[in-house]
PDB file of N, CA and C in Angstrom:
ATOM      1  N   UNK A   1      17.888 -21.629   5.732  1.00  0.00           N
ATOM      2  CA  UNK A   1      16.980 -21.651   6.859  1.00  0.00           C
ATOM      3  C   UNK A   1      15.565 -21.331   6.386  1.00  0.00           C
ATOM      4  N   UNK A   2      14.507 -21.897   6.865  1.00  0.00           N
ATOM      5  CA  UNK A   2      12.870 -21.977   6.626  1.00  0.00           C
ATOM      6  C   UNK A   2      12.916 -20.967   7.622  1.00  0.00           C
ATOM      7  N   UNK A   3      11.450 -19.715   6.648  1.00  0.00           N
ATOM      8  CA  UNK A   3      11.105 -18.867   7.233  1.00  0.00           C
ATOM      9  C   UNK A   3       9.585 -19.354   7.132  1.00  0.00           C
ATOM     10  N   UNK A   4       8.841 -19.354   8.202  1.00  0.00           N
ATOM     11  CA  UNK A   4       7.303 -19.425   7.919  1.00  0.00           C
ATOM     12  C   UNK A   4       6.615 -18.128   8.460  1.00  0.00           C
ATOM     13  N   UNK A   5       5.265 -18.072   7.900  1.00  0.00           N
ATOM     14  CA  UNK A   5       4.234 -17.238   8.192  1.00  0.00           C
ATOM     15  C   UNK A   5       3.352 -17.576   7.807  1.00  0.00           C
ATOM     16  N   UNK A   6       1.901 -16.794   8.512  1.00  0.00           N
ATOM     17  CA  UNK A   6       0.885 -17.373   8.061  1.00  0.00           C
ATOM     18  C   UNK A   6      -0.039 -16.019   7.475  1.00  0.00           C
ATOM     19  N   UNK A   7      -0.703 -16.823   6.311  1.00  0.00           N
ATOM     20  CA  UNK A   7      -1.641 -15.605   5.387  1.00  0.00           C
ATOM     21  C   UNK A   7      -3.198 -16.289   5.688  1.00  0.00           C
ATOM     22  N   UNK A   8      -4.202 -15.115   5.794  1.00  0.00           N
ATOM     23  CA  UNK A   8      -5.460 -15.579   6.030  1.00  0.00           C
ATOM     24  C   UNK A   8      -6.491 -14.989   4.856  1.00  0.00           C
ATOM     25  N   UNK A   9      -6.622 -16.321   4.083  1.00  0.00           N
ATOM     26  CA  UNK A   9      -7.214 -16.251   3.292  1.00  0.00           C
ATOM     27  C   UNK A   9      -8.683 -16.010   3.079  1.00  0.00           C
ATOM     28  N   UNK A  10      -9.417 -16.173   1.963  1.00  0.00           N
ATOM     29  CA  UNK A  10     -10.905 -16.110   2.402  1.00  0.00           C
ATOM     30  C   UNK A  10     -11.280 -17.630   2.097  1.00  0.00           C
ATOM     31  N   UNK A  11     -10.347 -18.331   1.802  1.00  0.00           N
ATOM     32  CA  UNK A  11     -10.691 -20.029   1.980  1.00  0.00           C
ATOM     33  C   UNK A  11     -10.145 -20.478   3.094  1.00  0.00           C
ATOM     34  N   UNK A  12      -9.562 -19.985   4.019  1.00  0.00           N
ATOM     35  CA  UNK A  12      -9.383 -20.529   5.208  1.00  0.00           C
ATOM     36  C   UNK A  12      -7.386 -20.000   5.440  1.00  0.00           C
ATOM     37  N   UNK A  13      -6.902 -20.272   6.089  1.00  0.00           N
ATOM     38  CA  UNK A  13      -4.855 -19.572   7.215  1.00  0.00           C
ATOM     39  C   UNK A  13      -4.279 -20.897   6.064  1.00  0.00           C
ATOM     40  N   UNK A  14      -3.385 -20.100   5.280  1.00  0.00           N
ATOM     41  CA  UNK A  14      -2.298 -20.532   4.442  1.00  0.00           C
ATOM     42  C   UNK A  14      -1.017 -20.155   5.299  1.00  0.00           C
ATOM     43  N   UNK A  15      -0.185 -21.243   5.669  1.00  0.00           N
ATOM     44  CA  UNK A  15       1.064 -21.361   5.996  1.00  0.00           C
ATOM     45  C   UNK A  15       1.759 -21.480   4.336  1.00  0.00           C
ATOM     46  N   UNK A  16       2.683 -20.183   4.785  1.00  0.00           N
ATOM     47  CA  UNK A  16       3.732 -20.420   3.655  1.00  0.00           C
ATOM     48  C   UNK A  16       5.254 -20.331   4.098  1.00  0.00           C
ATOM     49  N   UNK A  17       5.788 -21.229   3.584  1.00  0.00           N
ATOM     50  CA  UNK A  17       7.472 -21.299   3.889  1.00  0.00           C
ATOM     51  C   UNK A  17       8.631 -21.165   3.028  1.00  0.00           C
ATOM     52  N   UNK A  18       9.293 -20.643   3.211  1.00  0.00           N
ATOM     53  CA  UNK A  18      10.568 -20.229   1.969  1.00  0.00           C
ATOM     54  C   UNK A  18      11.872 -19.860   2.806  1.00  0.00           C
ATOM     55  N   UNK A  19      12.569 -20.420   1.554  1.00  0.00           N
ATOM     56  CA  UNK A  19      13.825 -20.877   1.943  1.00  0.00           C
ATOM     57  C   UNK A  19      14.941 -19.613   1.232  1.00  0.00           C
ATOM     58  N   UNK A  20      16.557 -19.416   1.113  1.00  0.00           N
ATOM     59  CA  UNK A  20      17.031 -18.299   0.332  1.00  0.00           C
ATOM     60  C   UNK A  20      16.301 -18.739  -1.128  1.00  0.00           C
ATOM     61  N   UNK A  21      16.227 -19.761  -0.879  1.00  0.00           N
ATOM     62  CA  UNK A  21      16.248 -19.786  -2.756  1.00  0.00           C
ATOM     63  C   UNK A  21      15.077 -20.031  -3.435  1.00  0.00           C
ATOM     64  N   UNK A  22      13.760 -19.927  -2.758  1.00  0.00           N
ATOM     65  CA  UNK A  22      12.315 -19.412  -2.697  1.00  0.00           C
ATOM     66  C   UNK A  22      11.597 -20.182  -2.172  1.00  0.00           C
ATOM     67  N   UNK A  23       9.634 -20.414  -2.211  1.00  0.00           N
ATOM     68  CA  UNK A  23       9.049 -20.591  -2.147  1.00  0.00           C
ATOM     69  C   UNK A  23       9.652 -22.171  -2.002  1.00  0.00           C
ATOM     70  N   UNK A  24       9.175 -22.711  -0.590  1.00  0.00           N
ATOM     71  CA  UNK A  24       9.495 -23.895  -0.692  1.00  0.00           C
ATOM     72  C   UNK A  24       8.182 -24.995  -0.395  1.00  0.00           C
ATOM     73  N   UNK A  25       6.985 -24.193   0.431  1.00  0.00           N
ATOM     74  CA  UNK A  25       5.646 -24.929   1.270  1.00  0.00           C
ATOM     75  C   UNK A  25       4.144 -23.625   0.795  1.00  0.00           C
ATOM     76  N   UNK A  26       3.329 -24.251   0.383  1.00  0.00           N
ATOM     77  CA  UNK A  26       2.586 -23.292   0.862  1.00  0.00           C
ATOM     78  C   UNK A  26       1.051 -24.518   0.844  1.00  0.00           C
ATOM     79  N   UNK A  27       0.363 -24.054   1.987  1.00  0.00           N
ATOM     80  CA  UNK A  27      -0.388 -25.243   1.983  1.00  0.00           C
ATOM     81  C   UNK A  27      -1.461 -24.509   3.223  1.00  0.00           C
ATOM     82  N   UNK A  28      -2.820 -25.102   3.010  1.00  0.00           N
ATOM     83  CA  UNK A  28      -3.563 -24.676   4.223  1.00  0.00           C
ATOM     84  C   UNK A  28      -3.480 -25.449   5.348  1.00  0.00           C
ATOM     85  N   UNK A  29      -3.922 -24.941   6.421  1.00  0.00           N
ATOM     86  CA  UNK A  29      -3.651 -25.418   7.527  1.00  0.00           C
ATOM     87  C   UNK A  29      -5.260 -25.265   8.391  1.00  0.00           C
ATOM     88  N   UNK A  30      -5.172 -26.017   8.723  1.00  0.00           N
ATOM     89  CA  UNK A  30      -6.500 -26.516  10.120  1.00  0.00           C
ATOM     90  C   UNK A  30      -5.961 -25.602  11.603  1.00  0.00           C
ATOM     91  N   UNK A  31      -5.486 -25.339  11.616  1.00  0.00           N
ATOM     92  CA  UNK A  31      -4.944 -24.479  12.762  1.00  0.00           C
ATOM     93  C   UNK A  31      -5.635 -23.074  12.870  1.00  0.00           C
ATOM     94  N   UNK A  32      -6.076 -22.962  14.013  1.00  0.00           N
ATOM     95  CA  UNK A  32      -6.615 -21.053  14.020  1.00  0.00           C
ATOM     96  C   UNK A  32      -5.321 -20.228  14.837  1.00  0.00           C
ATOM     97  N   UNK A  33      -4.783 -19.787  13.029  1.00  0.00           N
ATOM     98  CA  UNK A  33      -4.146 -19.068  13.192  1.00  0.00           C
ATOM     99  C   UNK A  33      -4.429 -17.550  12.913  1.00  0.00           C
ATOM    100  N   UNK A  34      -3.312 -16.338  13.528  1.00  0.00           N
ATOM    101  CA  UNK A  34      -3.490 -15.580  12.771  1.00  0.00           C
ATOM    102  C   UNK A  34      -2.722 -14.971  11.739  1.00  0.00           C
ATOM    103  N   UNK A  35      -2.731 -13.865  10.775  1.00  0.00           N
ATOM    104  CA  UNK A  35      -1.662 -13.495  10.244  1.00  0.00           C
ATOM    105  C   UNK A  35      -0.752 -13.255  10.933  1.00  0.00           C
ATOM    106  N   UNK A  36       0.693 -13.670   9.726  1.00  0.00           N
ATOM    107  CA  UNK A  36       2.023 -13.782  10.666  1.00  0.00           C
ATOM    108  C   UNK A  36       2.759 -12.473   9.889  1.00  0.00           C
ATOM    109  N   UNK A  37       3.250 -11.549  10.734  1.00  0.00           N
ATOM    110  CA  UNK A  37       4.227 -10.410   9.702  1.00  0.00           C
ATOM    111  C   UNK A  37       5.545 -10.956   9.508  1.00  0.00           C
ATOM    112  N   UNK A  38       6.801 -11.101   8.626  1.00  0.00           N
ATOM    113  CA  UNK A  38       7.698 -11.250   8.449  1.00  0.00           C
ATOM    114  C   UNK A  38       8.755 -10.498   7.662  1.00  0.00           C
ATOM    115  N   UNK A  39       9.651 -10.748   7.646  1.00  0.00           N
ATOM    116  CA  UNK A  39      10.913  -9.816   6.564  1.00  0.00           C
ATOM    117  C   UNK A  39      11.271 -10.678   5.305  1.00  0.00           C
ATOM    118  N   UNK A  40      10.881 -11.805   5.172  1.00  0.00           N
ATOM    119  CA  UNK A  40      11.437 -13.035   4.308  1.00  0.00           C
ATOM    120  C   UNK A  40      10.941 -11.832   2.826  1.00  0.00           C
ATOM    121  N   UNK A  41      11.504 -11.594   2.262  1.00  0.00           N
ATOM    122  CA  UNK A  41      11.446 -10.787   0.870  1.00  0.00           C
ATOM    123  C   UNK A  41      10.072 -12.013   0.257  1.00  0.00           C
ATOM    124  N   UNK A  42      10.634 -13.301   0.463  1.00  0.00           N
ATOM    125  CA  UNK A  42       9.713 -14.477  -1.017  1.00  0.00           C
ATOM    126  C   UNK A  42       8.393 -14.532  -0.262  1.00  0.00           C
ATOM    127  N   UNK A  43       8.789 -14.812   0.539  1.00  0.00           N
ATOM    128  CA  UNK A  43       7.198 -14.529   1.575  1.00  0.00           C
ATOM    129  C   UNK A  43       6.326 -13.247   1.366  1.00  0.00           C
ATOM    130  N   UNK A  44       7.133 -12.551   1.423  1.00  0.00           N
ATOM    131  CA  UNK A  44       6.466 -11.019   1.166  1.00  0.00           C
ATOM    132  C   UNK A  44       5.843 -11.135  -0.122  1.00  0.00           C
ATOM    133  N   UNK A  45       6.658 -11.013  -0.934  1.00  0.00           N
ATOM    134  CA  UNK A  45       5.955 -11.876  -2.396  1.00  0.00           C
ATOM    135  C   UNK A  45       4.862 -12.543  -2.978  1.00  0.00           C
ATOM    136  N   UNK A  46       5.007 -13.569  -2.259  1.00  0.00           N
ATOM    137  CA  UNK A  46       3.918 -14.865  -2.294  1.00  0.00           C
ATOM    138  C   UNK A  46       2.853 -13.869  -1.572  1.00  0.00           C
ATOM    139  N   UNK A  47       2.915 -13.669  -0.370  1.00  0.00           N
ATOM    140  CA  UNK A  47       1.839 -12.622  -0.211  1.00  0.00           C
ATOM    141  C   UNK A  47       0.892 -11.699  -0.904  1.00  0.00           C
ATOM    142  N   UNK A  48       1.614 -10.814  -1.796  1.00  0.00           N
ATOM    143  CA  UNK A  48       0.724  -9.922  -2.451  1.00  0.00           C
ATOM    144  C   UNK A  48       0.482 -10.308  -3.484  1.00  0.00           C
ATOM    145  N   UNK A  49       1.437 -11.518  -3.772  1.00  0.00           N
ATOM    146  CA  UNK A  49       0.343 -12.455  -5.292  1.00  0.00           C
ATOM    147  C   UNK A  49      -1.064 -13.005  -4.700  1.00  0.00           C
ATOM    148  N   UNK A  50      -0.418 -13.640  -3.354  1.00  0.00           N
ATOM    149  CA  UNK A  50      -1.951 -13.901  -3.167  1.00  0.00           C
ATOM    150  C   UNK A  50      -3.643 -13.033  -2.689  1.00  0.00           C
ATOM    151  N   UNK A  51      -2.604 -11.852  -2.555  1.00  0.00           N
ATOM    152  CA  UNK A  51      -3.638 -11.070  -2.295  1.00  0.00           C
ATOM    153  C   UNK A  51      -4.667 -10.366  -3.882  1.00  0.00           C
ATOM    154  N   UNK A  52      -3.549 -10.092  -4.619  1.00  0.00           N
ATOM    155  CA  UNK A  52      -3.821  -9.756  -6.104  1.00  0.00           C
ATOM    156  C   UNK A  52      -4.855 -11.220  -6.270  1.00  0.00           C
ATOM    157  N   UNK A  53      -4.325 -12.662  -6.481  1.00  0.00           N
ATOM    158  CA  UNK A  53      -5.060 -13.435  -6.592  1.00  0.00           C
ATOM    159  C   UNK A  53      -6.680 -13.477  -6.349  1.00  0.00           C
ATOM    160  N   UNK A  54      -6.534 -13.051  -5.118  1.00  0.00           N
ATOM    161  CA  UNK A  54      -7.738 -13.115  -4.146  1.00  0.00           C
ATOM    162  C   UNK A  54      -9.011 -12.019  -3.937  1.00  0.00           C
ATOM    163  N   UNK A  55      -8.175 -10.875  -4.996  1.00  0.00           N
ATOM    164  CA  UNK A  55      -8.564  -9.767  -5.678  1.00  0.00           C
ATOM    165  C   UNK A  55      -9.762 -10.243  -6.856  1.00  0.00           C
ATOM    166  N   UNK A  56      -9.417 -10.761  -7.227  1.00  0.00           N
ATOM    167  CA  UNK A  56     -10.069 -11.654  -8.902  1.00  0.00           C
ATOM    168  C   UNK A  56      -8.920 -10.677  -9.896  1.00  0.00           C
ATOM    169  N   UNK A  57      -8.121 -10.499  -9.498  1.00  0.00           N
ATOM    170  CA  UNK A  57      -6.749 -10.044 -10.426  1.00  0.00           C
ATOM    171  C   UNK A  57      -6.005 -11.138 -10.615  1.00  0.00           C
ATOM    172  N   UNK A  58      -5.374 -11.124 -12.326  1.00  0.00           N
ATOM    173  CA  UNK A  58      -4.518 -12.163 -12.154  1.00  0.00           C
ATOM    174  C   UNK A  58      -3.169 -11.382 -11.716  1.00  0.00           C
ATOM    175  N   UNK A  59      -2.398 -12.035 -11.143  1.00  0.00           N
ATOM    176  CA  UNK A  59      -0.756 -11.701 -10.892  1.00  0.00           C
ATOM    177  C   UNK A  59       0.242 -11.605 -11.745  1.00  0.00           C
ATOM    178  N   UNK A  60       0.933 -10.734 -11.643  1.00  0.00           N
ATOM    179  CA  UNK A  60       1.642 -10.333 -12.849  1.00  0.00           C
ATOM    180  C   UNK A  60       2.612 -11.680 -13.089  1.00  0.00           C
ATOM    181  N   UNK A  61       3.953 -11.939 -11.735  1.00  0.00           N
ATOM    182  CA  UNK A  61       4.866 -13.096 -11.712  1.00  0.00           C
ATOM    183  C   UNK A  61       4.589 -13.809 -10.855  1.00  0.00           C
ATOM    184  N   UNK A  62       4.618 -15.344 -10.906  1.00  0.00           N
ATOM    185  CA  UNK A  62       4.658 -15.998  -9.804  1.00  0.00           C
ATOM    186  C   UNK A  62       5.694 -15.969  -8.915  1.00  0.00           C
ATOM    187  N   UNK A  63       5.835 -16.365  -7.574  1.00  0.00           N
ATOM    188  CA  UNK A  63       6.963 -16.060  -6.918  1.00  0.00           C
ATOM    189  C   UNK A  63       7.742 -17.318  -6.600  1.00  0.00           C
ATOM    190  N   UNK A  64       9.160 -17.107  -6.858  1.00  0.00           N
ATOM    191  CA  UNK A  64      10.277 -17.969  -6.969  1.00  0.00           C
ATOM    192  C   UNK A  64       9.850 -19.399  -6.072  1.00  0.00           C
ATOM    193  N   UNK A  65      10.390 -20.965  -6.911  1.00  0.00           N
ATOM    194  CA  UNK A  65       9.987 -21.493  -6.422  1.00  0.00           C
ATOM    195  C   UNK A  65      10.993 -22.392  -6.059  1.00  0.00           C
ATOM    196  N   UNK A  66      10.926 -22.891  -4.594  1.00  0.00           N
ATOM    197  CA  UNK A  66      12.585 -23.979  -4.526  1.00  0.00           C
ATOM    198  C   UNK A  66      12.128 -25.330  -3.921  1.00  0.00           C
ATOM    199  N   UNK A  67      11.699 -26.336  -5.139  1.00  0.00           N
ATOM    200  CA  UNK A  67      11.445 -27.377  -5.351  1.00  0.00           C
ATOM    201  C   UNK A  67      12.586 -28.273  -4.530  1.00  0.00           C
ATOM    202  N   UNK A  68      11.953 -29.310  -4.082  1.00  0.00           N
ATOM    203  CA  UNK A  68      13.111 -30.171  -3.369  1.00  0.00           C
ATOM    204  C   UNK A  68      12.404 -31.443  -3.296  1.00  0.00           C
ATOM    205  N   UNK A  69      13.029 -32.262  -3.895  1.00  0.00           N
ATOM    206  CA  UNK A  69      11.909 -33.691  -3.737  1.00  0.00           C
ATOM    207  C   UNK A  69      13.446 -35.155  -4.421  1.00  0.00           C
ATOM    208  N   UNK A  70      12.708 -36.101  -4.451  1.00  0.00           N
ATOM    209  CA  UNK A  70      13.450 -37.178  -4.769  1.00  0.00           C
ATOM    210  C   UNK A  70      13.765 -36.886  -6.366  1.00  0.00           C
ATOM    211  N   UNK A  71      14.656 -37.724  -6.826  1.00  0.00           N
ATOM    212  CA  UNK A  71      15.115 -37.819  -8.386  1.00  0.00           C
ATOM    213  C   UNK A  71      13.255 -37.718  -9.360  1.00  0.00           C
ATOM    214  N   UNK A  72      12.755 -39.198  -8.729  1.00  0.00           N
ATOM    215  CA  UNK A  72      11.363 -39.266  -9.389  1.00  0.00           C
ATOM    216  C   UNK A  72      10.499 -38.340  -9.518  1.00  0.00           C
ATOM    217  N   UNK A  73      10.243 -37.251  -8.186  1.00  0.00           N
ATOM    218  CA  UNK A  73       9.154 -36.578  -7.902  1.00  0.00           C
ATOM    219  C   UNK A  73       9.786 -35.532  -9.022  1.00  0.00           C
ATOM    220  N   UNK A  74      10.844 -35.110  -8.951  1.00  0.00           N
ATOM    221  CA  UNK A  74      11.589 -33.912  -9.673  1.00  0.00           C
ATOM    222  C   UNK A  74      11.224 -34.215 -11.485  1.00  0.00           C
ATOM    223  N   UNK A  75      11.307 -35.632 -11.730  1.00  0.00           N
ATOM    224  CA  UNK A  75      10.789 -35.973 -13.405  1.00  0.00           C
ATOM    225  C   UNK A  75       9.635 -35.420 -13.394  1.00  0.00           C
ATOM    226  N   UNK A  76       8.763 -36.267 -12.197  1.00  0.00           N
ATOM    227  CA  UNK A  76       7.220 -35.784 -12.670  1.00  0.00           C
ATOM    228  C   UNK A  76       6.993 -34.739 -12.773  1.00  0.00           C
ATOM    229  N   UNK A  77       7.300 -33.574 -11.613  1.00  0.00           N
ATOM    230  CA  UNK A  77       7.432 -32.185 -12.130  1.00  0.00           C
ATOM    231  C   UNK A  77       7.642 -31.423 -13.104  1.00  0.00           C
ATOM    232  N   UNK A  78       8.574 -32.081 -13.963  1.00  0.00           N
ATOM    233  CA  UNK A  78       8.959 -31.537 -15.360  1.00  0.00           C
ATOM    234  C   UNK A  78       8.100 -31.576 -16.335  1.00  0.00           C
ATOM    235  N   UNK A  79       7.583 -32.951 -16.024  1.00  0.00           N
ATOM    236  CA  UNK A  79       6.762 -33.195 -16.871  1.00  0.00           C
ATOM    237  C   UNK A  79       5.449 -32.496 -17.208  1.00  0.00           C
TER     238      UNK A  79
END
């Protein structure tokens, strides 16, 4: 099941979405939103990387990522 929330950046409301098996969306959005609180652990995650990010810190780990795309898109990725 997709958990979403939204993070407000200083470039503009990042919707991020994750699934059990991580990070599945994260993308800005045109929408005036506001921050969204949640329990999603990867969300939580992705969060304080992006906050560290947004810090001018780099982040220690990136947070888990659960890729899902066609046979092709999945090569190019590798690549």
């Amino acid at each position: 099941m997709n958990t979403k929330a939204n993070y407000l950046s200083p470039l503009g409301p990042i919707e991020v979405t994750a699934d059990e098996g991580g990070l599945t969306s994260l993308h800005f959005t045109d929408q005036n939103v506001t921050s969204t609180p949640t329990t999603n652990q990867i969300i939580q995650d992705t969060i304080a990387w992006l906050d560290t990010y947004f810090a001018g810190k780099t982040p220690e780990k990136a947070p888990t990522l659960h890729l899902t795309g066609t046979t092709f898109q999945k090569s190019v990725w590798q690549a």
